[in-house]
XYZ file of C-alpha atoms in Angstrom:
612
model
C -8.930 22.075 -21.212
C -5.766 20.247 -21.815
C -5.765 16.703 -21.782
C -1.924 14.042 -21.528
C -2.080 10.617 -21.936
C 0.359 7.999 -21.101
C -0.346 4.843 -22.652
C -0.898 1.214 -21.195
C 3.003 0.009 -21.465
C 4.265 3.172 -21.679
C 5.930 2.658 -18.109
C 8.403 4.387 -16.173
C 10.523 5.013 -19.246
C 7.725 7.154 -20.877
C 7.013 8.677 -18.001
C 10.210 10.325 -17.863
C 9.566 12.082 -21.538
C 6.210 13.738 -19.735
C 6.395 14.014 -15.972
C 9.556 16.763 -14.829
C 12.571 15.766 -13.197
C 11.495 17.650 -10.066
C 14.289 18.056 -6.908
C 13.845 16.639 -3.608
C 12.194 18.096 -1.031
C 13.642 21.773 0.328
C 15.867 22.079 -2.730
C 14.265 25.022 -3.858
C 11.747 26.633 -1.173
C 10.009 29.910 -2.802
C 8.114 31.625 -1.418
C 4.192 30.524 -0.253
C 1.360 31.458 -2.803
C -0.936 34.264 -1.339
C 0.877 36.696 -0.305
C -0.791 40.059 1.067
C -4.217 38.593 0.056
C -4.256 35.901 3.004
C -2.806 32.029 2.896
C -3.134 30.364 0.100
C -5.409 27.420 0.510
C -5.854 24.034 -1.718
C -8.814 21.507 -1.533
C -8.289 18.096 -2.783
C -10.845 15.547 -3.298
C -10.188 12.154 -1.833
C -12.941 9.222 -1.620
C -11.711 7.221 1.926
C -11.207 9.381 4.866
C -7.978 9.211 6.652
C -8.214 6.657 10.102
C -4.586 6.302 11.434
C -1.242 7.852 11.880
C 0.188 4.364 11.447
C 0.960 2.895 7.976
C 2.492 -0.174 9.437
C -0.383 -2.153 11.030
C -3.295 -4.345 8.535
C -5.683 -1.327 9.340
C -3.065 1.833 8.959
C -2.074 0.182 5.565
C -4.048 2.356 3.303
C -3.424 5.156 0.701
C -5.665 7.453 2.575
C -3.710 7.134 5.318
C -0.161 7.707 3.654
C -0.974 10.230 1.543
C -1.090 12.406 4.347
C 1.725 10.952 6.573
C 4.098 11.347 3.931
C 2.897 15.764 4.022
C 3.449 15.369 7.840
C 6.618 13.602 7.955
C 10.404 13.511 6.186
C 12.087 10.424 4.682
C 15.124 9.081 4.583
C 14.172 8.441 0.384
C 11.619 8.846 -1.520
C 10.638 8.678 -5.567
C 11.139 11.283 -7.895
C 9.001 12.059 -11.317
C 10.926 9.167 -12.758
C 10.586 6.628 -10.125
C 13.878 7.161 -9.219
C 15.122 6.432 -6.014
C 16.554 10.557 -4.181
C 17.308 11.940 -0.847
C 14.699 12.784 1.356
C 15.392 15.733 4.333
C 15.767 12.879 7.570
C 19.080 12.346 6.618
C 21.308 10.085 5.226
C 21.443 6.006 4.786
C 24.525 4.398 3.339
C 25.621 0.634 2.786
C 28.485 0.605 4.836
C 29.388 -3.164 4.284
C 28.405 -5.131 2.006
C 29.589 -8.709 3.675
C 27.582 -8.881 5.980
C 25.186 -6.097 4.656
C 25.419 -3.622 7.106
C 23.131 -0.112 6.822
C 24.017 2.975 8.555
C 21.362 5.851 8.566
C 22.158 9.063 10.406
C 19.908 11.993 11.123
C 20.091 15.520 10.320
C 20.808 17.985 12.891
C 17.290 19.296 11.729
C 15.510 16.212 11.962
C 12.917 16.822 14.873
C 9.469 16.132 16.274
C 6.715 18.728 16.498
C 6.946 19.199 20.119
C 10.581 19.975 19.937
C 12.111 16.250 20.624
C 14.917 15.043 18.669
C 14.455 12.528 15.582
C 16.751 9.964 16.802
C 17.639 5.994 17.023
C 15.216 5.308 19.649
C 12.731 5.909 16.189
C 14.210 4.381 13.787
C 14.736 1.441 16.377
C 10.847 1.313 17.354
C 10.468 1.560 13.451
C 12.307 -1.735 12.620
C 11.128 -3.622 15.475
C 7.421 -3.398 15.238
C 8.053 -4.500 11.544
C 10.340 -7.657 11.966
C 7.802 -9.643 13.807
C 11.135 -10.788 15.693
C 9.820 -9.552 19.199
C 6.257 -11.085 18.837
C 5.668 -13.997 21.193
C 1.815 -14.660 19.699
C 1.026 -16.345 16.438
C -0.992 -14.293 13.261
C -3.571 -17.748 13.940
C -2.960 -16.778 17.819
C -4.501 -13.128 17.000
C -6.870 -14.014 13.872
C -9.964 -13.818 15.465
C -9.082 -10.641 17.341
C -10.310 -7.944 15.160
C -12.902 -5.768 15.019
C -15.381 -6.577 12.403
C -15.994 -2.923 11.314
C -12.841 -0.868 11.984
C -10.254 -4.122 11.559
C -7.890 -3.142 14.556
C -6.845 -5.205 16.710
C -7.812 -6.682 19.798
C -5.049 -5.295 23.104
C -3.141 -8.483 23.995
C -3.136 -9.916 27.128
C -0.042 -8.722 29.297
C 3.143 -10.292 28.524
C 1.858 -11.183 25.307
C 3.578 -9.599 22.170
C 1.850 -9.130 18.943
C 2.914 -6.201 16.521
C 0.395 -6.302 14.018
C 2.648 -5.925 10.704
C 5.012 -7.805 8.788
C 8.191 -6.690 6.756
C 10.551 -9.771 5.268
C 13.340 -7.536 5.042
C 13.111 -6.211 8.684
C 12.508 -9.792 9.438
C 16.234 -10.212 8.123
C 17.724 -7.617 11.096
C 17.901 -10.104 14.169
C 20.565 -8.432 16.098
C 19.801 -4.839 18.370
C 21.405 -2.367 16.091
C 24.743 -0.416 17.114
C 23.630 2.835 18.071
C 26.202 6.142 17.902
C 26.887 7.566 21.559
C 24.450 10.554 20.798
C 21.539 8.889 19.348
C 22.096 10.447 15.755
C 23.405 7.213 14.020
C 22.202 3.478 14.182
C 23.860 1.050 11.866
C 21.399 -2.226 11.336
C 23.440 -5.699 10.011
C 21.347 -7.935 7.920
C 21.139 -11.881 8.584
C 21.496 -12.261 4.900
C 21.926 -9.768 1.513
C 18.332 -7.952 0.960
C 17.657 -6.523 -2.380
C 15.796 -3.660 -1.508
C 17.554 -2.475 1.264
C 17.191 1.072 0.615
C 13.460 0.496 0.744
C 13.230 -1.111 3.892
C 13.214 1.169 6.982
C 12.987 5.565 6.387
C 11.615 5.373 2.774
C 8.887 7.089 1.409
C 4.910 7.994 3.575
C 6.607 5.982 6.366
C 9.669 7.670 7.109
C 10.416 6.786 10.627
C 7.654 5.964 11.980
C 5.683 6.729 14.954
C 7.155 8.897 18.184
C 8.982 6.345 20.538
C 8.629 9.097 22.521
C 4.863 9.273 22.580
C 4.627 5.449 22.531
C 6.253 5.113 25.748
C 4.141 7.335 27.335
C 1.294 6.259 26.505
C 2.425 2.535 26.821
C 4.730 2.810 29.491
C 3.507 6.052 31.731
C 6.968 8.153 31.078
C 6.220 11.683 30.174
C 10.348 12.713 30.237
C 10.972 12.502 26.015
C 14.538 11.210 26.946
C 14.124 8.699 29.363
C 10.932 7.285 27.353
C 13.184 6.859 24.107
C 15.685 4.857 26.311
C 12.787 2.782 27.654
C 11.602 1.811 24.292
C 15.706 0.571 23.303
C 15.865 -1.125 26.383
C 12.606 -3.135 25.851
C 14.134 -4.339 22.261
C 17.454 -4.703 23.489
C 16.267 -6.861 26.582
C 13.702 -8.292 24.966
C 11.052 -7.547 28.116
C 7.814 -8.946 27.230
C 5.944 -6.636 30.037
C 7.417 -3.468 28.542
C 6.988 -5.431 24.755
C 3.333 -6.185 24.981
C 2.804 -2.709 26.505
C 4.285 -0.823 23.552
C 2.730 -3.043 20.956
C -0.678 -2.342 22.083
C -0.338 0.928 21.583
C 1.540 0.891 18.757
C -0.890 -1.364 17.325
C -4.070 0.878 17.751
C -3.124 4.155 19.746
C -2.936 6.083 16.911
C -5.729 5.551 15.052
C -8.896 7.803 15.137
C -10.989 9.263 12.412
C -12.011 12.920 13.707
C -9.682 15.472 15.424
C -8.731 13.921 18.567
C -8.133 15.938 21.435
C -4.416 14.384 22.904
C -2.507 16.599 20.553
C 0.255 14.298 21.269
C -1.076 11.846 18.421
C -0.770 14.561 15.764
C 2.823 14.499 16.487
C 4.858 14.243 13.156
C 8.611 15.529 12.251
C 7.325 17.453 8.738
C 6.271 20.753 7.585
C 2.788 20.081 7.658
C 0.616 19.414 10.803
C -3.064 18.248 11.383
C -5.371 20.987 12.351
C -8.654 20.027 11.299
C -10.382 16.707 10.753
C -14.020 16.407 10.603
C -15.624 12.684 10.400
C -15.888 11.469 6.912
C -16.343 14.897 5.642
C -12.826 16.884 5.441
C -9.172 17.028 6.895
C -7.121 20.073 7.071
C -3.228 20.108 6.817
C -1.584 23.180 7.412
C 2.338 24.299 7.066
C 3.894 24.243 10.657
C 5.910 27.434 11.251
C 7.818 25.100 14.107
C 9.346 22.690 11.978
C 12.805 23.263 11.199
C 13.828 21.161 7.993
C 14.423 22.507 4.720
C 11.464 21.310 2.801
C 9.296 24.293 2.292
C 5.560 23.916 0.584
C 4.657 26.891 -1.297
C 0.825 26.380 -0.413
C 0.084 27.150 3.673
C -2.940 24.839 3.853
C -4.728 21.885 2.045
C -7.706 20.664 3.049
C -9.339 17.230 1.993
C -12.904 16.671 1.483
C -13.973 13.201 1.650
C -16.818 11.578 -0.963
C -16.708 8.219 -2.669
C -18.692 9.127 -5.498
C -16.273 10.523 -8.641
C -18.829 12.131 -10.519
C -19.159 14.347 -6.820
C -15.554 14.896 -7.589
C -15.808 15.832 -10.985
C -18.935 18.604 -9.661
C -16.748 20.060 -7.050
C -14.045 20.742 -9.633
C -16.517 22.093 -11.785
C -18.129 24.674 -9.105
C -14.378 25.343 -7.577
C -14.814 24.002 -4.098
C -12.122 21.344 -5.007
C -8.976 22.258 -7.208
C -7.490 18.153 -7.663
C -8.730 15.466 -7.751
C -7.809 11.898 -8.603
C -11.298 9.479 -8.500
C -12.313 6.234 -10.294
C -11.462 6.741 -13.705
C -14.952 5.927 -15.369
C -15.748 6.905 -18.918
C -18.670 9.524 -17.468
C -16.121 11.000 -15.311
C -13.304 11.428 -18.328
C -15.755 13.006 -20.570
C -17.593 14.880 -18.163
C -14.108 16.811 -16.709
C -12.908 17.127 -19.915
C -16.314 19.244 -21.034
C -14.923 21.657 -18.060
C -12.911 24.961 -18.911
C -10.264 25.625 -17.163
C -9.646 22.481 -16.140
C -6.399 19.972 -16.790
C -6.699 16.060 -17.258
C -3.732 13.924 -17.081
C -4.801 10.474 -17.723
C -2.166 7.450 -17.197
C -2.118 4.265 -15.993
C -2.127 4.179 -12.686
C 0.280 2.011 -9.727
C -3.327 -0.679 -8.825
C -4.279 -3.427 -10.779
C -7.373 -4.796 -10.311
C -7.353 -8.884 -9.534
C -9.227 -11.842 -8.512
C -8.111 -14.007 -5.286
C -10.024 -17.506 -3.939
C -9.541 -18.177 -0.447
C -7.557 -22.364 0.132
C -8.661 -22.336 3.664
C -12.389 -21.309 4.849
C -13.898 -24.300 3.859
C -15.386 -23.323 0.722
C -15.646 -24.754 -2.412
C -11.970 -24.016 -3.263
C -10.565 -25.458 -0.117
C -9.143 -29.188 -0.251
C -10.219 -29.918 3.294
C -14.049 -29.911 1.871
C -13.326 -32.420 -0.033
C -11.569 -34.025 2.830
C -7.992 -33.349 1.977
C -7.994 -33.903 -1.828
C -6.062 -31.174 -2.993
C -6.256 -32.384 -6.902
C -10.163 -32.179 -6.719
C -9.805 -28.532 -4.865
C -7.652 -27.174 -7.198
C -9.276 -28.414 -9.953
C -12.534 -26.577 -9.002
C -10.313 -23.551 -8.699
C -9.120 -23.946 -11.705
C -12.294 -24.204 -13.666
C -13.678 -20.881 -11.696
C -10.778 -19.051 -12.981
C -11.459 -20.488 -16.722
C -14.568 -18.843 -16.488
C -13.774 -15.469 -15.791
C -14.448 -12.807 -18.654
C -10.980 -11.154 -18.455
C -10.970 -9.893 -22.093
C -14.684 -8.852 -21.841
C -13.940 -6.834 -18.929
C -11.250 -5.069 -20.326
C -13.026 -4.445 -23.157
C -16.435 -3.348 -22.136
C -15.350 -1.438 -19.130
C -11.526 -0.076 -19.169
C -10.983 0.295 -23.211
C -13.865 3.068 -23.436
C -11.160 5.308 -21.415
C -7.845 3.778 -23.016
C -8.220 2.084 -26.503
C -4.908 0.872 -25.983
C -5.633 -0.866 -22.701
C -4.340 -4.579 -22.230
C -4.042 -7.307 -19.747
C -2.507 -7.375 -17.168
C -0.848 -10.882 -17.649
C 1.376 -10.890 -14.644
C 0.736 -11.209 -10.567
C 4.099 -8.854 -9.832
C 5.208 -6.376 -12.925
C 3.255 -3.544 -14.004
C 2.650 -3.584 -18.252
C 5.549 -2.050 -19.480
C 7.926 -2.414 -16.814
C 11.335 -4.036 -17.304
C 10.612 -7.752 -16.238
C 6.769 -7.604 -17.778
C 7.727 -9.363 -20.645
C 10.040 -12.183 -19.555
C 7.755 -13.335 -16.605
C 4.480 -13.359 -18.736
C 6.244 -15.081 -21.508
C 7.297 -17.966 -19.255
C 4.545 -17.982 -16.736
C 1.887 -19.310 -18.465
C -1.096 -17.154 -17.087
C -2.522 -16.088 -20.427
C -2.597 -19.587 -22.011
C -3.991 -21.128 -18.988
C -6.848 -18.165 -18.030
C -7.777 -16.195 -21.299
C -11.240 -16.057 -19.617
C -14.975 -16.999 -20.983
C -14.291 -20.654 -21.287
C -17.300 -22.043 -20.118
C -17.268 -25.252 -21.661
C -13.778 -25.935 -20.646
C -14.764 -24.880 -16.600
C -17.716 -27.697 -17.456
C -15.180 -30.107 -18.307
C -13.064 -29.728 -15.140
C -16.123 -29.654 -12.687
C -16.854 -32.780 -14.323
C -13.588 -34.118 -14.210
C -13.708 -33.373 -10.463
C -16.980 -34.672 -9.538
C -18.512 -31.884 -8.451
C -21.191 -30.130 -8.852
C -22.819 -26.505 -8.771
C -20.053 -25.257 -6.411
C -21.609 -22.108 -3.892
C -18.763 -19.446 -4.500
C -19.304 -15.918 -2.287
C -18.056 -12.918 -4.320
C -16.551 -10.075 -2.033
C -16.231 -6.488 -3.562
C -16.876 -3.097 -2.784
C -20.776 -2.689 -3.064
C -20.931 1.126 -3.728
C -18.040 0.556 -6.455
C -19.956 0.815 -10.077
C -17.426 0.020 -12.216
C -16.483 -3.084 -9.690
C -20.511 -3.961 -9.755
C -19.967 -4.319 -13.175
C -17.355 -6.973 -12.638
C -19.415 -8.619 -10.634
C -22.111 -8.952 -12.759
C -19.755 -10.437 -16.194
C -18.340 -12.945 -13.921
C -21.523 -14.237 -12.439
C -22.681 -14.299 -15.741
C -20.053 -16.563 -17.222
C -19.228 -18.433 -13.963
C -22.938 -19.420 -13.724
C -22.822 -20.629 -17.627
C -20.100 -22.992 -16.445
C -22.253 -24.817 -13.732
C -21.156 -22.536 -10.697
C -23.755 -20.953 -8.446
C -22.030 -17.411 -7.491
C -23.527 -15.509 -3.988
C -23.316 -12.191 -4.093
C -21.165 -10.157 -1.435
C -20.879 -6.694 -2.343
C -20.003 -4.796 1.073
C -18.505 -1.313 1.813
C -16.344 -2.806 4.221
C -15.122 -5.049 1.908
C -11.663 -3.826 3.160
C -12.119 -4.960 7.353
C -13.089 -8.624 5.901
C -10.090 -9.546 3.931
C -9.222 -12.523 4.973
C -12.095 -13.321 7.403
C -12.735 -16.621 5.797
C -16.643 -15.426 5.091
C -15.795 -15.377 0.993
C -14.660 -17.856 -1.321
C -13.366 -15.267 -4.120
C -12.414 -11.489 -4.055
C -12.126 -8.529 -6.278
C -10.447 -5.289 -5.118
C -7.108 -3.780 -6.637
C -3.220 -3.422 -5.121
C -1.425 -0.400 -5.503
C 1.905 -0.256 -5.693
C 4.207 1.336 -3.134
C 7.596 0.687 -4.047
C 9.422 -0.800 -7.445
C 11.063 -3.128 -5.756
C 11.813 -6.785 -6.778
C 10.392 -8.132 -3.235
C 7.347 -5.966 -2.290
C 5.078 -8.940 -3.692
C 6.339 -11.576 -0.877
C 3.717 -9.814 1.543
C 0.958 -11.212 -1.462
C 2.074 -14.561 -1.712
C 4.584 -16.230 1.118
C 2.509 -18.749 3.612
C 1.076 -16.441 6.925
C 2.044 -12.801 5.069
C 0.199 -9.735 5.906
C -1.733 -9.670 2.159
C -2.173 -13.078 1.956
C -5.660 -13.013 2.673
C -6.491 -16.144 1.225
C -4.505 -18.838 3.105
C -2.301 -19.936 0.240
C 0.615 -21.647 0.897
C 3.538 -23.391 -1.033
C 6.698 -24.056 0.098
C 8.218 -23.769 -3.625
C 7.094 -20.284 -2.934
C 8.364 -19.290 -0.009
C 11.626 -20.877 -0.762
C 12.149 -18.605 -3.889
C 11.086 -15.686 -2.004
C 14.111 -16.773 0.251
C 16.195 -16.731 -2.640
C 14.986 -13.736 -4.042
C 15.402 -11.560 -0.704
C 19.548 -12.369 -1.337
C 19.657 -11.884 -5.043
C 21.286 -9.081 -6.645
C 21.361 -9.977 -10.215
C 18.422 -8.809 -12.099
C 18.650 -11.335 -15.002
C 18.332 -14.272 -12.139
C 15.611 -12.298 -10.090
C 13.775 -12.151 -13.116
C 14.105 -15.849 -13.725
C 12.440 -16.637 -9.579
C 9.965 -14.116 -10.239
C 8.853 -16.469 -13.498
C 8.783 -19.526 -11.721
C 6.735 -17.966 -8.593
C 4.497 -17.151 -10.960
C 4.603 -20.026 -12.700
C 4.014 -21.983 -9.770
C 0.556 -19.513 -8.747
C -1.025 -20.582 -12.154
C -0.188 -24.147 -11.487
C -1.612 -23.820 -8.370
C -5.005 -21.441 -9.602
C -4.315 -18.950 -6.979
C -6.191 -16.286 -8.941
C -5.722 -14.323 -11.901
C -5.099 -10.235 -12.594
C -7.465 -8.196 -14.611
C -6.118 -4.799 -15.553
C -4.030 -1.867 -14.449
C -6.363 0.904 -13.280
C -6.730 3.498 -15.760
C -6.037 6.823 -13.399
C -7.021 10.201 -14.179
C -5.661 13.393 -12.520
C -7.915 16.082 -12.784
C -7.133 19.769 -11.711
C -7.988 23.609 -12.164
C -5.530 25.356 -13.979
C -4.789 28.104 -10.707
C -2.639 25.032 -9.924
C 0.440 24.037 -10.837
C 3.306 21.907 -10.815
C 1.030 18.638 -11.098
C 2.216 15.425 -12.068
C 1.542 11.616 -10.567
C 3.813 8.474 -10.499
C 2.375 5.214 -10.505
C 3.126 4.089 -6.472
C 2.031 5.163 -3.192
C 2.016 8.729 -2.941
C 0.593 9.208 -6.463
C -0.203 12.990 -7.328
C 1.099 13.607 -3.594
C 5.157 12.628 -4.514
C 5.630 16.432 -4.561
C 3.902 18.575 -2.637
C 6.372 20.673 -2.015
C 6.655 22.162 -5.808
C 2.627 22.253 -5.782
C 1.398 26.213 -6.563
C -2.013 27.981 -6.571
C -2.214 31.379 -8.534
């Protein structure tokens, strides 16, 4: 057994000493593993079974999901070993003016869907659209309440109504129906104003392009001809028909979701070289290579199959008896030493792209809400803040992350990674360690005093069947109740549908990363984003987000992120914890293994990925 560690604050730069410098996609195809003795065959363990072909709606939004998108579909970009930003196999996408930004992207003559249809604008188009919440004639409070309470999709709007369920600031920035080329192959999008992640925006990474138009129109809009339902779906966005809008975003919205095999093979459409052939409920998936596809990205492995179980130390046992060959589970200190006891068997343990935080909810009428105390926002926060006093950030890291990293530290900023570039300008101007080091009980007395209140209720949501998050739980009720607070348990397994339900006052889950860029946190924190699940909302905030959206220069986009930050621990939004501690464990008949620390993780390149 061979063991590689990265260190907490290593970051990217480290990472390029230990993880190769692999090519994109297609560069170098080989031949697949196997040979005479039959198709060579990998089985990965994964805890959360995959539930939608759609990465772009509040319920498609998860890495189980996107994982396997990005095996099923090309980019326009992607990350490399080195979180550097390469080529993907779509095509290309060049600035093509800078004043006003204008971005051209043009496909390859190979792009194409599984059934044979051209990759084309009409894609791309669809792709921006659904994201910009420009079309969308109904409000996020118009739609709140139109979820279900298990699976989290939403509710079909009525007809005429438009409601995309997703939210992208920098497609928000595209207002103007994009100039298309005469054949379909190029579509140049002009921004409003300069965006600073503009490669990132539309074609990168597990989303690529999207879903079908193709297959969206006829499901939405009864048009089975691939050609004329492409120009149905431009001529809805162009025209801006509500009828044909609210149509398309139904089933945009929820059409492709489904969590077994479903029989319309027309949802298992994708444009990459692996298709969906298999997909039990909560117990496996199979991928395998599709001889149909015709770009030049060419897996060496013909079929992977993922087998679903939350538990890691499961994980760890399948390794062990060979019915799984990678796995990447909750990083627990029985799991580390437990896979490391294994022969045979690699571990590459790193910090991984999640950190693990704490949010409290401004608007549910809970103890941290001002309209409780009818209106008073300086008696609201201060309860907030003395919650946050109490938490045992130090003890958490210490008792339950430093047993697998004795290097481990805080995590002492709410959008930079330990290590990272900006990490130590923002947390040296933002204030979060002085003002939360955690365990201050007596000073959480104080302000509840100060504030008049007393005993505050607070509901704690987290995932129930999550130990090491149980043991979270169970420090900060500890300290939380020293300070005067009375803290309800919530532990739930669909912790993830409720998020932002209102039915909690405080939550504890983890983000993972999925790009590096400057603005992906604006989803966390602007008023009425897609993450903010809590209802917070400053106008200082979203202002600076404004700002930061246009701004190039990294010594000034460092200075906004400070004083956004700055202006959450003023406000006692919440605090961060730690950066996950991620292991990668696999058996040595595998090779070419490596993970980066965003969204696709051990996944970024398949391609290179080789069983002996």
């Amino acid at each position: 057994m061979n063991k590689r560690y990265l260190g907490v604050g290593a970051g990217v730069a480290a990472a390029a000493l230990v993880l190769s410098a692999c090519t994109p996609p297609g560069s170098d195809g080989g031949e697949a593993a196997g040979g005479s003795d039959g198709p060579s065959v990998l089985n990965v363990g994964w805890n959360e079974p995959f539930r939608s072909m759609n990465t772009e709606t509040v319920n498609g939004n998860a890495v189980a999901n996107s994982n396997l998108t990005y095996m099923m579909n090309d980019n326009f970009k992607h990350y490399d070993g080195n979180l550097e930003l390469v080529d993907g196999t779509l095509g290309t996408v060049e600035q093509v003016s800078e004043d006003p930004l204008q971005v051209k992207y043009t496909f390859a003559d190979t792009a194409t869907w599984s059934d044979g249809t051209p990759v084309d604008a009409a894609d791309i188009v669809l792709h921006w659209a659904a994201k910009s919440t420009n079309f969308n004639t109904e409000s996020d409070e118009d739609v709140a309440e139109d979820r279900d309470e298990e699976s989290g999709d939403l509710a079909e709007q009525s007809e005429g109504d438009v409601y995309f369920d997703s939210a992208s600031p920098g497609a928000g920035l595209i207002k103007d129906f994009p100039e298309i080329s005469e054949d379909g192959k190029s579509v140049t999008f002009e921004y409003s104003k300069p965006f600073a992640d503009w490669e990132l925006e539309l074609g990168f990474g597990a989303d690529g392009v999207g879903l079908p138009s193709h297959i969206v129109a006829k499901k939405a809009l009864g048009i089975d001809d691939p050609q004329e339902a492409k120009q149905a779906i431009l001529d809805a966005f162009e025209n801006k028909d509500n009828e044909a809008l609210s149509k398309i975003a139904n089933t945009w919205n929820t059409g492709f979701n489904f969590t077994s095999l479903p029989d319309d093979e027309d949802l298992l459409i994708h444009n990459g070289p692996y298709k969906m052939t298999g997909f039990a409920e909560g117990q496996n998936l199979t991928l395998e290579k599709d001889e149909a596809y015709t770009g030049p990205t060419d897996p060496k492995i013909d079929q992977v199959v993922v087998r679903y179980n939350e538990d890691p130390m499961a994980g760890v046992q399948g390794i062990e008896n060979g019915e799984l060959d990678i796995i990447q589970p909750q990083a627990t200190a029985d799991v580390l030493s437990a896979s490391e006891a294994i022969d045979g068997v690699e571990v590459i343990a790193e910090d991984g792209g999640t950190y693990e935080h704490v949010d409290l909810t401004f608007d549910n009428g809970g103890p941290f809400d001002p309209e409780t105390y009818g209106g008073d926002e300086e008696k609201a926060k201060l309860v907030r803040q003395a919650f946050l006093k109490t938490l045992p950030r130090q003890q958490i890291l210490d008792t339950i992350i430093k047993p697998l990293n004795d290097e481990a530290v805080l995590r002492d900023s709410y959008t930079m990674f330990p290590g990272s570039p900006m990490y130590d300008g923002i947390t040296g101007g933002n204030g979060l360690a002085e003002e939360y080091p955690g365990s201050d009980a007596e000073g959480a007395k104080a302000l509840l005093e100060e504030a008049g209140v007393e005993s505050p209720k607070v509901r704690v949501l987290y995932g129930a069947s999550n130990e090491r998050r149980a043991q979270q739980f169970t420090l900060i009720k500890e300290q939380a109740e020293a300070a005067g607070f009375e803290i309800i348990e919530d532990g739930d397994d669909n912790w993830g549908t409720r998020l932002g339900d209102g039915t909690y006052d405080a939550s504890l889950f983890g983000w993972q990363s999925t790009n590096t860029g400057v603005t992906e946190s604006d989803a966390n924190f602007r008023t009425g984003q897609q993450n903010n699940y809590g209802g917070y909302s400053n106008e200082k905030v979203d202002g600076l987000y404004d700002e930061l959206q246009v701004e190039t220069d990294e010594g000034r986009q460092e200075e906004i992120l400070t004083e956004i930050e700055s202006t959450l621990v003023d406000d006692a939004f919440g605090v961060t914890l730690f950066q996950h501690p991620g292991l990668t464990i696999y058996r040595d008949r595998l090779q070419n293994v490596s993970s980066i620390t965003v969204t696709p993780t051990m996944f970024w390149n398949y391609w290179e990925w080789e069983v002996s």
